[in-house]
């Protein structure tokens, strides 16, 4: 198997192995690690269609994480994708209508798709530390727009040799999301509400991770920072697996002939999930178009429509809060590819973004985006989609997934000239995680609290209430910290007792 190294998007000389990249999270020059060459998978779909999720994940990860042995990867996969998932298929595929399939990524312990990557990341990371013979304590810093925080803590809580600090925007997350975080057990966990939005938190986390002096200081005290955000390749690569699995299932169901192209729609925030779909296409999954679905924070829609990334715009708190993001970090990896792997050019775009708040890619780069489409759904369209799909197809979805279904309908109406192909829509959260928005789609009084609305969802849909929701109803609040953006560093240092 080809050895795959990882290089920084901002300096190609900065070259590390997979396990080093997973430990570091972000490159020291501020860039993101990308595979130096894209591995190619030898797909025999007729064989893959009969493999279970764990087997496919092992194959895909072995392709990307070449300094792990297959036994090590298998171990991590089996620890991650086990009975924590309430569906033994791990990622069930639901045929919602015609050729449209919902790829349900929310059956893990925190009922959002972040579990797909964050249930395996801690295992990959502690193994990486062993491989690198590091015995510093690993301190995970995580900015969350709502779902990453809980999923990361579920993964790292009580993992020896690790600590985790989660920062979430005080305004914006759903009540269930908040309660999931502030009731988190585990001596090694800390949760802080911040006075700012996700972008502010993510920027400050990156600043802390990139502070050389701080890094040195903490190293002397036996600590080493890493990140559980989707910039970590230990999160990105496990996400590629479910697109391979989804395609294999379509073959199994006789809905595609092996090799026939499909479209994929992804509700997008930090651009991690859709980038994984793009990587799946690059390793050889027959994917035609990648459809980026945004909410009212539609900075990516403009980028895909005119090549101009401009974050200088109003920030909206929407009913799909995990997508309330104006600086989609993982887009840097796509931009790097569009430049033909030009680190200097990528670094320049990114410094324009941080200094001027915008950049414009060249016409030559823009031409390479022909397989990307982008649309957005506003609040009203999102709620309407929840209601219509339930009434018409008895499929109840969360608001993030509804953004994707709305966008699918727009894409289809707008591109009547395209041949109709089977479509996978990434379904990223359980409706139980966002009861207020889901039930307001059915005009159920907004004043009721989330747990009453949970009952209402149960009555409406007949879907069992997930353990993830049941367990927080009476759980004690264990975290009650609030901080300004500038105070985040202080929160970290206090927690480490340094
Ligand atoms: C994180 C998240 C998204 C956005 O995914 P990205 O990888 O950040 O683009 C969409 N929906 C839900 C429910 C999420 O938690």
PDB file of C-alpha atoms and ligand atoms in Angstrom, residues 113-114 147 267-273 322-323 400 428-429, ligand 1:
ATOM      1  CA  UNK A 113     -23.321  13.147  12.766  1.00  0.00           C
ATOM      2  CA  UNK A 114     -20.290  14.374  14.743  1.00  0.00           C
ATOM      3  CA  UNK A 147     -22.792  19.288  18.228  1.00  0.00           C
ATOM      4  CA  UNK A 267     -25.914  20.393   4.927  1.00  0.00           C
ATOM      5  CA  UNK A 268     -22.780  22.438   5.431  1.00  0.00           C
ATOM      6  CA  UNK A 269     -21.174  24.586   8.078  1.00  0.00           C
ATOM      7  CA  UNK A 270     -17.453  24.171   8.579  1.00  0.00           C
ATOM      8  CA  UNK A 271     -17.191  22.299   5.253  1.00  0.00           C
ATOM      9  CA  UNK A 272     -15.928  19.072   6.857  1.00  0.00           C
ATOM     10  CA  UNK A 273     -18.693  16.703   5.898  1.00  0.00           C
ATOM     11  CA  UNK A 322     -24.626  23.813  13.873  1.00  0.00           C
ATOM     12  CA  UNK A 323     -24.350  25.489  10.488  1.00  0.00           C
ATOM     13  CA  UNK A 400     -30.143  20.770   9.406  1.00  0.00           C
ATOM     14  CA  UNK A 428     -26.973  14.982  10.192  1.00  0.00           C
ATOM     15  CA  UNK A 429     -29.087  15.049  13.355  1.00  0.00           C
TER      16      UNK A 429
HETATM   17  C1  LIG B   1     -21.662  20.073  12.318  1.00  0.00           C
HETATM   18  C2  LIG B   1     -22.995  19.894  11.720  1.00  0.00           C
HETATM   19  C3  LIG B   1     -23.252  20.250  10.388  1.00  0.00           C
HETATM   20  C4  LIG B   1     -22.213  20.899   9.508  1.00  0.00           C
HETATM   21  O1  LIG B   1     -21.163  20.000   9.175  1.00  0.00           O
HETATM   22  P1  LIG B   1     -19.742  20.580   8.702  1.00  0.00           P
HETATM   23  O2  LIG B   1     -18.865  19.397   8.598  1.00  0.00           O
HETATM   24  O3  LIG B   1     -19.310  21.539   9.763  1.00  0.00           O
HETATM   25  O4  LIG B   1     -19.972  21.261   7.399  1.00  0.00           O
HETATM   26  C5  LIG B   1     -24.515  20.009   9.876  1.00  0.00           C
HETATM   27  N1  LIG B   1     -25.491  19.482  10.647  1.00  0.00           N
HETATM   28  C6  LIG B   1     -25.282  19.135  11.934  1.00  0.00           C
HETATM   29  C7  LIG B   1     -26.401  18.580  12.728  1.00  0.00           C
HETATM   30  C8  LIG B   1     -24.027  19.320  12.513  1.00  0.00           C
HETATM   31  O5  LIG B   1     -23.829  18.971  13.789  1.00  0.00           O
END
